[in-house]
Amino acid sequence: MISFRIAVLILIPTSYFGYQSMGVYRALDNLDTSKNELQIGAHQEDESMKPVEWTGTEPVNILLMGGDNRGLKKNESARSDSLLVASINPLTKEARLFSVLRDTYIPIEGHGEGRINTSLALGGPNLAMKTVGVLLDLHIQYYVYTDFEGFKSLIDAIGGIDLDVDKDMNYTDNADGNLYDIHLTKGMQKLDGTKALQYVRFRHDAMSDFARTERQRKLLAAIADKLKSGWNLTRMKQIAESAAPYIQTNLDVSDMLKLASLGSKSELAGTAQVPPMDLLEGKKVNGASVLAVKSQDKVHEFVKEILKNSDDTEQSGLNTDTTGAKVGDGGE
């Protein structure tokens, strides 16, 4: 009788996690079913830009793109509204998060020069990975793209995020019936999906996109911590199913599972804005304000320094001169 009870106690959680695993697998396997709806693959991609395959032993770099699909016509491709790169070293179990300023004006292979966030619309995910990789001097193997609704669904699926909002934030967006207005109050609070989206989109202050990218890194670090908690591990099936309709990626299921295992064992060792403020200068191109890079080589050195220094916790450059910080005010 005792051995029978022990067997039952083992069988119940084993069956539950087996059910969870199969559900997660099916949800992850369907991540690319929304390709046409997300409108980031409306053109033929250049296969010569296909990223180098990750073997599992060298550092892995993942381009995280958040986009705004509102107002796009059938054959138009979305631009990436937010660009971040997660770099994970499987040997040291250290992860670092870089946020890339979307108005950074650099060469885009085959398209002259342009804002880095236009590379997705110009050539799809392969060109976006190649362009961001050249700026950071990193091989970017994977990308993950989601739109506003996907971001909100992920936050809601994990039960919201507890975060200290640094200031009152208010912005009226008359598009879409004011669905994406921003109204946040300063202070510690739980952000649901709608509020979290407001937090990472706000850029209407003196620091503009510089402060916004810092907030994005702060929120992503909080999301990573919560996803690693035991409570959320038991809900991965629900989380994956909620987010899957809004996500496109080149990760296959086996890679996702390897990365999930690696991520659960890794710690966030540092975050940074790229390019840092002291390597940027304001520039006018056809009457529009962009951010020109003073020295690409120095940007590469900056990134390498962040990756090798495990004591770095934040390298945002926000204490530098803020003159001209409101460049590139292209709306939300």
mmCIF file of C-alpha atoms in Angstrom:
data_model
loop_
_atom_site.group_PDB
_atom_site.id
_atom_site.type_symbol
_atom_site.label_atom_id
_atom_site.label_comp_id
_atom_site.label_asym_id
_atom_site.label_seq_id
_atom_site.Cartn_x
_atom_site.Cartn_y
_atom_site.Cartn_z
ATOM 1 C CA MET A 1 0.000 0.000 0.000
ATOM 2 C CA ILE A 2 2.789 2.414 0.878
ATOM 3 C CA SER A 3 4.609 1.702 -2.396
ATOM 4 C CA PHE A 4 1.337 2.221 -4.288
ATOM 5 C CA ARG A 5 0.848 5.650 -2.677
ATOM 6 C CA ILE A 6 4.411 6.628 -3.514
ATOM 7 C CA ALA A 7 3.846 5.584 -7.132
ATOM 8 C CA VAL A 8 0.683 7.695 -7.334
ATOM 9 C CA LEU A 9 2.453 10.722 -5.844
ATOM 10 C CA ILE A 10 5.179 10.389 -8.469
ATOM 11 C CA LEU A 11 2.737 9.743 -11.330
ATOM 12 C CA ILE A 12 0.525 12.799 -10.730
ATOM 13 C CA PRO A 13 3.204 15.491 -11.145
ATOM 14 C CA THR A 14 4.929 13.502 -13.885
ATOM 15 C CA SER A 15 1.698 13.297 -15.882
ATOM 16 C CA TYR A 16 1.001 16.979 -15.280
ATOM 17 C CA PHE A 17 4.424 18.111 -16.476
ATOM 18 C CA GLY A 18 4.170 15.736 -19.434
ATOM 19 C CA TYR A 19 0.880 17.392 -20.368
ATOM 20 C CA GLN A 20 2.481 20.797 -19.899
ATOM 21 C CA SER A 21 5.471 19.849 -22.028
ATOM 22 C CA MET A 22 3.347 18.591 -24.926
ATOM 23 C CA GLY A 23 1.225 21.740 -24.809
ATOM 24 C CA VAL A 24 4.287 23.962 -24.751
ATOM 25 C CA TYR A 25 5.823 22.008 -27.641
ATOM 26 C CA ARG A 26 2.689 22.414 -29.792
ATOM 27 C CA ALA A 27 2.441 26.134 -28.997
ATOM 28 C CA LEU A 28 6.114 26.749 -29.763
ATOM 29 C CA ASP A 29 5.872 24.742 -32.982
ATOM 30 C CA ASN A 30 3.135 27.121 -34.186
ATOM 31 C CA LEU A 31 5.001 30.367 -33.593
ATOM 32 C CA ASP A 32 5.359 31.119 -37.301
ATOM 33 C CA THR A 33 1.691 30.630 -38.220
ATOM 34 C CA SER A 34 0.992 34.369 -37.943
ATOM 35 C CA LYS A 35 3.652 35.396 -40.468
ATOM 36 C CA ASN A 36 1.251 37.115 -42.860
ATOM 37 C CA GLU A 37 -0.670 38.857 -40.095
ATOM 38 C CA LEU A 38 2.488 40.234 -38.512
ATOM 39 C CA GLN A 39 3.614 41.506 -41.928
ATOM 40 C CA ILE A 40 7.344 41.127 -41.586
ATOM 41 C CA GLY A 41 7.799 38.571 -44.343
ATOM 42 C CA ALA A 42 5.921 40.159 -47.254
ATOM 43 C CA HIS A 43 9.020 40.016 -49.506
ATOM 44 C CA GLN A 44 11.587 37.432 -50.539
ATOM 45 C CA GLU A 45 14.494 37.411 -48.105
ATOM 46 C CA ASP A 46 18.134 37.326 -49.176
ATOM 47 C CA GLU A 47 19.303 33.849 -48.184
ATOM 48 C CA SER A 48 22.931 35.000 -48.388
ATOM 49 C CA MET A 49 22.226 36.919 -45.167
ATOM 50 C CA LYS A 50 20.985 33.837 -43.366
ATOM 51 C CA PRO A 51 22.615 33.833 -39.913
ATOM 52 C CA VAL A 52 25.375 31.497 -38.798
ATOM 53 C CA GLU A 53 24.002 28.386 -37.085
ATOM 54 C CA TRP A 54 24.395 28.217 -33.307
ATOM 55 C CA THR A 55 26.178 25.041 -32.201
ATOM 56 C CA GLY A 56 25.234 25.419 -28.537
ATOM 57 C CA THR A 57 28.744 25.999 -27.188
ATOM 58 C CA GLU A 58 29.538 29.560 -28.328
ATOM 59 C CA PRO A 59 27.703 32.727 -27.197
ATOM 60 C CA VAL A 60 24.231 33.039 -28.670
ATOM 61 C CA ASN A 61 22.737 36.382 -29.699
ATOM 62 C CA ILE A 62 19.019 36.933 -30.185
ATOM 63 C CA LEU A 63 17.494 40.028 -31.786
ATOM 64 C CA LEU A 64 14.242 40.975 -30.046
ATOM 65 C CA MET A 65 12.033 43.214 -32.161
ATOM 66 C CA GLY A 66 8.821 44.906 -31.148
ATOM 67 C CA GLY A 67 6.788 46.353 -33.992
ATOM 68 C CA ASP A 68 3.781 48.499 -34.697
ATOM 69 C CA ASN A 69 1.589 46.928 -37.383
ATOM 70 C CA ARG A 70 -1.094 49.601 -37.261
ATOM 71 C CA GLY A 71 -2.136 51.164 -40.561
ATOM 72 C CA LEU A 72 -0.124 48.817 -42.783
ATOM 73 C CA LYS A 73 -1.489 47.933 -46.200
ATOM 74 C CA LYS A 74 -1.586 44.322 -47.377
ATOM 75 C CA ASN A 75 1.870 44.202 -48.998
ATOM 76 C CA GLU A 76 3.654 46.567 -46.592
ATOM 77 C CA SER A 77 6.135 45.333 -44.005
ATOM 78 C CA ALA A 78 6.322 46.610 -40.435
ATOM 79 C CA ARG A 79 9.272 48.568 -39.115
ATOM 80 C CA SER A 80 10.766 47.520 -35.813
ATOM 81 C CA ASP A 81 9.658 49.989 -33.161
ATOM 82 C CA SER A 82 12.041 48.517 -30.558
ATOM 83 C CA LEU A 83 15.323 46.659 -31.028
ATOM 84 C CA LEU A 84 17.105 44.707 -28.309
ATOM 85 C CA VAL A 85 19.797 42.046 -28.409
ATOM 86 C CA ALA A 86 20.058 39.356 -25.734
ATOM 87 C CA SER A 87 23.552 37.848 -25.596
ATOM 88 C CA ILE A 88 24.031 34.674 -23.532
ATOM 89 C CA ASN A 89 27.336 32.924 -22.857
ATOM 90 C CA PRO A 90 26.720 29.185 -22.232
ATOM 91 C CA LEU A 91 30.129 28.766 -20.553
ATOM 92 C CA THR A 92 29.850 31.562 -17.979
ATOM 93 C CA LYS A 93 26.018 31.373 -17.739
ATOM 94 C CA GLU A 94 25.926 35.159 -18.027
ATOM 95 C CA ALA A 95 23.451 37.137 -20.109
ATOM 96 C CA ARG A 96 23.636 40.738 -21.245
ATOM 97 C CA LEU A 97 20.965 42.894 -22.802
ATOM 98 C CA PHE A 98 21.655 45.621 -25.359
ATOM 99 C CA SER A 99 19.009 48.099 -26.491
ATOM 100 C CA VAL A 100 19.639 49.652 -29.906
ATOM 101 C CA LEU A 101 18.436 53.177 -30.563
ATOM 102 C CA ARG A 102 16.008 52.879 -33.455
ATOM 103 C CA ASP A 103 17.003 56.206 -35.048
ATOM 104 C CA THR A 104 20.670 55.196 -35.366
ATOM 105 C CA TYR A 105 21.655 56.111 -38.928
ATOM 106 C CA ILE A 106 23.999 53.534 -40.447
ATOM 107 C CA PRO A 107 24.710 51.682 -43.710
ATOM 108 C CA ILE A 108 22.101 49.007 -44.542
ATOM 109 C CA GLU A 109 23.460 46.459 -46.994
ATOM 110 C CA GLY A 110 21.930 46.938 -50.432
ATOM 111 C CA HIS A 111 19.977 50.034 -49.389
ATOM 112 C CA GLY A 112 22.504 52.800 -48.775
ATOM 113 C CA GLU A 113 22.184 54.484 -45.394
ATOM 114 C CA GLY A 114 19.111 54.658 -43.222
ATOM 115 C CA ARG A 115 17.648 54.382 -39.759
ATOM 116 C CA ILE A 116 18.465 50.979 -38.326
ATOM 117 C CA ASN A 117 14.805 50.225 -37.567
ATOM 118 C CA THR A 118 13.960 50.365 -41.295
ATOM 119 C CA SER A 119 16.131 47.328 -42.068
ATOM 120 C CA LEU A 120 13.289 44.963 -41.132
ATOM 121 C CA ALA A 121 10.904 46.574 -43.630
ATOM 122 C CA LEU A 122 13.580 46.800 -46.330
ATOM 123 C CA GLY A 123 14.809 43.217 -46.238
ATOM 124 C CA GLY A 124 13.054 41.215 -43.563
ATOM 125 C CA PRO A 125 14.479 39.570 -40.433
ATOM 126 C CA ASN A 126 17.704 38.375 -42.105
ATOM 127 C CA LEU A 127 18.643 41.930 -43.092
ATOM 128 C CA ALA A 128 17.625 43.227 -39.653
ATOM 129 C CA MET A 129 19.874 40.655 -37.930
ATOM 130 C CA LYS A 130 22.741 41.433 -40.325
ATOM 131 C CA THR A 131 22.422 45.214 -39.857
ATOM 132 C CA VAL A 132 22.227 45.111 -36.064
ATOM 133 C CA GLY A 133 25.019 42.533 -36.003
ATOM 134 C CA VAL A 134 27.313 44.816 -38.011
ATOM 135 C CA LEU A 135 26.639 47.693 -35.598
ATOM 136 C CA LEU A 136 27.432 45.571 -32.532
ATOM 137 C CA ASP A 137 30.079 43.384 -34.226
ATOM 138 C CA LEU A 138 28.164 40.260 -33.164
ATOM 139 C CA HIS A 139 26.900 37.198 -35.011
ATOM 140 C CA ILE A 140 23.153 37.275 -34.391
ATOM 141 C CA GLN A 141 21.745 33.783 -34.859
ATOM 142 C CA TYR A 142 18.088 34.281 -33.987
ATOM 143 C CA TYR A 143 15.292 36.807 -33.993
ATOM 144 C CA VAL A 144 11.960 37.071 -32.212
ATOM 145 C CA TYR A 145 9.351 39.556 -33.414
ATOM 146 C CA THR A 146 6.080 40.537 -31.775
ATOM 147 C CA ASP A 147 3.612 43.387 -32.096
ATOM 148 C CA PHE A 148 1.753 45.418 -29.456
ATOM 149 C CA GLU A 149 -0.881 42.754 -28.830
ATOM 150 C CA GLY A 150 1.682 39.985 -28.468
ATOM 151 C CA PHE A 151 3.588 41.977 -25.871
ATOM 152 C CA LYS A 152 0.409 42.632 -23.896
ATOM 153 C CA SER A 153 -0.589 38.960 -24.053
ATOM 154 C CA LEU A 154 2.770 37.816 -22.690
ATOM 155 C CA ILE A 155 2.623 40.213 -19.728
ATOM 156 C CA ASP A 156 -0.957 39.212 -18.911
ATOM 157 C CA ALA A 157 -0.108 35.500 -19.234
ATOM 158 C CA ILE A 158 2.614 35.747 -16.569
ATOM 159 C CA GLY A 159 0.307 37.663 -14.231
ATOM 160 C CA GLY A 160 1.715 41.155 -14.767
ATOM 161 C CA ILE A 161 4.972 42.713 -13.621
ATOM 162 C CA ASP A 162 5.714 44.524 -10.358
ATOM 163 C CA LEU A 163 7.710 47.628 -11.292
ATOM 164 C CA ASP A 164 8.650 51.034 -9.924
ATOM 165 C CA VAL A 165 7.506 53.593 -12.513
ATOM 166 C CA ASP A 166 10.029 56.434 -12.421
ATOM 167 C CA LYS A 167 7.671 59.319 -13.305
ATOM 168 C CA ASP A 168 4.139 60.270 -14.290
ATOM 169 C CA MET A 169 3.708 59.498 -17.990
ATOM 170 C CA ASN A 170 0.956 60.924 -20.171
ATOM 171 C CA TYR A 171 0.566 60.931 -23.944
ATOM 172 C CA THR A 172 -2.539 61.038 -26.131
ATOM 173 C CA ASP A 173 -2.496 58.938 -29.293
ATOM 174 C CA ASN A 174 -5.559 59.740 -31.386
ATOM 175 C CA ALA A 175 -5.052 56.772 -33.685
ATOM 176 C CA ASP A 176 -7.129 53.616 -33.163
ATOM 177 C CA GLY A 177 -9.710 55.371 -31.023
ATOM 178 C CA ASN A 178 -7.120 56.274 -28.355
ATOM 179 C CA LEU A 179 -6.560 52.583 -27.635
ATOM 180 C CA TYR A 180 -2.845 53.228 -27.100
ATOM 181 C CA ASP A 181 -2.958 56.385 -24.984
ATOM 182 C CA ILE A 182 -0.382 56.467 -22.177
ATOM 183 C CA HIS A 183 -1.444 57.317 -18.615
ATOM 184 C CA LEU A 184 0.834 56.078 -15.826
ATOM 185 C CA THR A 185 1.470 57.428 -12.352
ATOM 186 C CA LYS A 186 4.822 57.408 -10.592
ATOM 187 C CA GLY A 187 5.526 54.698 -8.020
ATOM 188 C CA MET A 188 5.700 50.958 -7.342
ATOM 189 C CA GLN A 189 2.793 49.087 -8.929
ATOM 190 C CA LYS A 190 1.716 45.969 -10.814
ATOM 191 C CA LEU A 191 1.629 46.555 -14.562
ATOM 192 C CA ASP A 192 -0.759 44.465 -16.654
ATOM 193 C CA GLY A 193 -0.163 44.062 -20.391
ATOM 194 C CA THR A 194 -1.756 47.387 -21.320
ATOM 195 C CA LYS A 195 0.143 49.356 -18.673
ATOM 196 C CA ALA A 196 3.431 47.581 -19.447
ATOM 197 C CA LEU A 197 3.075 48.530 -23.119
ATOM 198 C CA GLN A 198 2.511 52.143 -22.096
ATOM 199 C CA TYR A 199 5.641 52.017 -19.948
ATOM 200 C CA VAL A 200 7.950 50.767 -22.717
ATOM 201 C CA ARG A 201 6.487 53.072 -25.392
ATOM 202 C CA PHE A 202 6.631 56.401 -23.580
ATOM 203 C CA ARG A 203 9.279 58.751 -25.028
ATOM 204 C CA HIS A 204 7.819 62.229 -24.664
ATOM 205 C CA ASP A 205 10.239 63.775 -22.223
ATOM 206 C CA ALA A 206 13.666 65.445 -22.328
ATOM 207 C CA MET A 207 15.503 62.143 -22.730
ATOM 208 C CA SER A 208 13.218 60.827 -25.489
ATOM 209 C CA ASP A 209 14.347 57.437 -26.854
ATOM 210 C CA PHE A 210 17.382 57.293 -24.538
ATOM 211 C CA ALA A 211 15.193 56.975 -21.454
ATOM 212 C CA ARG A 212 12.734 54.722 -23.257
ATOM 213 C CA THR A 213 15.401 52.130 -24.114
ATOM 214 C CA GLU A 214 16.523 52.116 -20.476
ATOM 215 C CA ARG A 215 12.959 51.406 -19.384
ATOM 216 C CA GLN A 216 12.696 48.614 -21.951
ATOM 217 C CA ARG A 217 15.786 46.912 -20.545
ATOM 218 C CA LYS A 218 14.467 47.324 -17.014
ATOM 219 C CA LEU A 219 11.136 45.718 -17.885
ATOM 220 C CA LEU A 220 12.697 42.854 -19.855
ATOM 221 C CA ALA A 221 14.968 42.055 -16.908
ATOM 222 C CA ALA A 222 11.880 41.896 -14.674
ATOM 223 C CA ILE A 223 10.101 39.635 -17.192
ATOM 224 C CA ALA A 224 13.096 37.284 -17.321
ATOM 225 C CA ASP A 225 13.169 37.038 -13.533
ATOM 226 C CA LYS A 226 9.484 36.230 -13.371
ATOM 227 C CA LEU A 227 9.635 33.650 -16.164
ATOM 228 C CA LYS A 228 12.382 31.834 -14.249
ATOM 229 C CA SER A 229 10.224 31.506 -11.137
ATOM 230 C CA GLY A 230 8.867 28.073 -10.278
ATOM 231 C CA TRP A 231 5.312 29.425 -10.342
ATOM 232 C CA ASN A 232 5.573 30.459 -13.967
ATOM 233 C CA LEU A 233 7.384 27.290 -15.040
ATOM 234 C CA THR A 234 4.211 25.376 -14.208
ATOM 235 C CA ARG A 235 2.241 27.742 -16.442
ATOM 236 C CA MET A 236 4.501 27.641 -19.499
ATOM 237 C CA LYS A 237 1.833 25.919 -21.601
ATOM 238 C CA GLN A 238 -0.634 28.755 -20.990
ATOM 239 C CA ILE A 239 2.065 31.412 -21.488
ATOM 240 C CA ALA A 240 3.267 29.878 -24.761
ATOM 241 C CA GLU A 241 -0.279 29.471 -26.109
ATOM 242 C CA SER A 242 -1.163 33.081 -25.232
ATOM 243 C CA ALA A 243 1.860 34.593 -26.954
ATOM 244 C CA ALA A 244 2.186 32.232 -29.951
ATOM 245 C CA PRO A 245 -0.385 33.941 -32.255
ATOM 246 C CA TYR A 246 1.545 37.209 -32.053
ATOM 247 C CA ILE A 247 5.144 36.013 -32.428
ATOM 248 C CA GLN A 248 7.351 35.203 -35.395
ATOM 249 C CA THR A 249 10.832 33.721 -35.039
ATOM 250 C CA ASN A 250 13.449 31.625 -36.835
ATOM 251 C CA LEU A 251 13.927 29.499 -33.710
ATOM 252 C CA ASP A 252 12.826 25.913 -34.073
ATOM 253 C CA VAL A 253 11.431 24.023 -31.097
ATOM 254 C CA SER A 254 14.669 22.216 -30.267
ATOM 255 C CA ASP A 255 16.560 25.521 -30.188
ATOM 256 C CA MET A 256 13.849 27.094 -28.030
ATOM 257 C CA LEU A 257 14.107 24.284 -25.524
ATOM 258 C CA LYS A 258 17.923 24.522 -25.448
ATOM 259 C CA LEU A 259 17.720 28.282 -24.936
ATOM 260 C CA ALA A 260 15.062 27.896 -22.265
ATOM 261 C CA SER A 261 17.326 25.506 -20.376
ATOM 262 C CA LEU A 262 20.302 27.840 -20.781
ATOM 263 C CA GLY A 263 18.267 30.884 -19.779
ATOM 264 C CA SER A 264 17.002 29.231 -16.609
ATOM 265 C CA LYS A 265 20.608 28.704 -15.490
ATOM 266 C CA SER A 266 21.906 32.143 -16.514
ATOM 267 C CA GLU A 267 21.987 35.469 -14.684
ATOM 268 C CA LEU A 268 21.670 38.956 -16.173
ATOM 269 C CA ALA A 269 25.183 40.399 -15.765
ATOM 270 C CA GLY A 270 24.716 43.753 -17.475
ATOM 271 C CA THR A 271 22.661 45.955 -19.768
ATOM 272 C CA ALA A 272 23.661 48.716 -22.143
ATOM 273 C CA GLN A 273 22.388 51.211 -24.671
ATOM 274 C CA VAL A 274 24.027 50.953 -28.089
ATOM 275 C CA PRO A 275 25.446 53.194 -29.377
ATOM 276 C CA PRO A 276 26.312 54.964 -26.106
ATOM 277 C CA MET A 277 25.525 58.667 -26.049
ATOM 278 C CA ASP A 278 29.134 59.825 -26.292
ATOM 279 C CA LEU A 279 29.453 58.037 -29.651
ATOM 280 C CA LEU A 280 26.386 59.698 -31.179
ATOM 281 C CA GLU A 281 25.748 63.034 -32.827
ATOM 282 C CA GLY A 282 22.580 64.619 -34.168
ATOM 283 C CA LYS A 283 22.296 64.874 -37.945
ATOM 284 C CA LYS A 284 19.707 66.100 -40.449
ATOM 285 C CA VAL A 285 18.906 63.901 -43.449
ATOM 286 C CA ASN A 286 16.302 65.221 -45.900
ATOM 287 C CA GLY A 287 14.987 67.431 -43.122
ATOM 288 C CA ALA A 288 14.599 64.574 -40.626
ATOM 289 C CA SER A 289 16.620 64.178 -37.423
ATOM 290 C CA VAL A 290 18.696 61.022 -37.065
ATOM 291 C CA LEU A 291 21.508 59.748 -34.843
ATOM 292 C CA ALA A 292 24.848 59.442 -36.608
ATOM 293 C CA VAL A 293 27.565 57.155 -35.238
ATOM 294 C CA LYS A 294 30.872 58.915 -34.626
ATOM 295 C CA SER A 295 32.989 55.760 -34.763
ATOM 296 C CA GLN A 296 31.786 52.256 -35.514
ATOM 297 C CA ASP A 297 35.090 50.827 -34.245
ATOM 298 C CA LYS A 298 34.534 52.474 -30.853
ATOM 299 C CA VAL A 299 31.007 51.053 -30.724
ATOM 300 C CA HIS A 300 32.525 47.599 -31.253
ATOM 301 C CA GLU A 301 35.022 48.216 -28.455
ATOM 302 C CA PHE A 302 32.196 49.352 -26.166
ATOM 303 C CA VAL A 303 30.191 46.183 -26.791
ATOM 304 C CA LYS A 304 33.223 43.942 -26.266
ATOM 305 C CA GLU A 305 33.968 45.675 -22.970
ATOM 306 C CA ILE A 306 30.419 45.071 -21.738
ATOM 307 C CA LEU A 307 30.572 41.404 -22.738
ATOM 308 C CA LYS A 308 33.834 40.715 -20.949
ATOM 309 C CA ASN A 309 33.130 42.675 -17.767
ATOM 310 C CA SER A 310 30.922 40.597 -15.458
ATOM 311 C CA ASP A 311 30.720 43.427 -12.953
ATOM 312 C CA ASP A 312 28.822 45.738 -15.300
ATOM 313 C CA THR A 313 25.243 46.220 -14.187
ATOM 314 C CA GLU A 314 24.158 49.241 -16.200
ATOM 315 C CA GLN A 315 25.922 51.200 -18.927
ATOM 316 C CA SER A 316 23.110 53.342 -20.278
ATOM 317 C CA GLY A 317 25.083 56.573 -20.650
ATOM 318 C CA LEU A 318 22.176 58.523 -19.213
ATOM 319 C CA ASN A 319 24.465 60.729 -17.097
ATOM 320 C CA THR A 320 26.165 62.161 -20.166
ATOM 321 C CA ASP A 321 25.309 65.443 -21.884
ATOM 322 C CA THR A 322 21.677 65.281 -22.982
ATOM 323 C CA THR A 323 21.866 68.077 -25.586
ATOM 324 C CA GLY A 324 19.831 67.112 -28.621
ATOM 325 C CA ALA A 325 18.328 64.063 -26.949
ATOM 326 C CA LYS A 326 14.943 64.630 -28.566
ATOM 327 C CA VAL A 327 16.147 63.823 -32.071
ATOM 328 C CA GLY A 328 14.149 61.412 -34.168
ATOM 329 C CA ASP A 329 10.766 62.242 -32.652
ATOM 330 C CA GLY A 330 8.808 60.175 -35.091
ATOM 331 C CA GLY A 331 5.907 59.511 -32.754
ATOM 332 C CA GLU A 332 5.115 56.305 -30.964
#
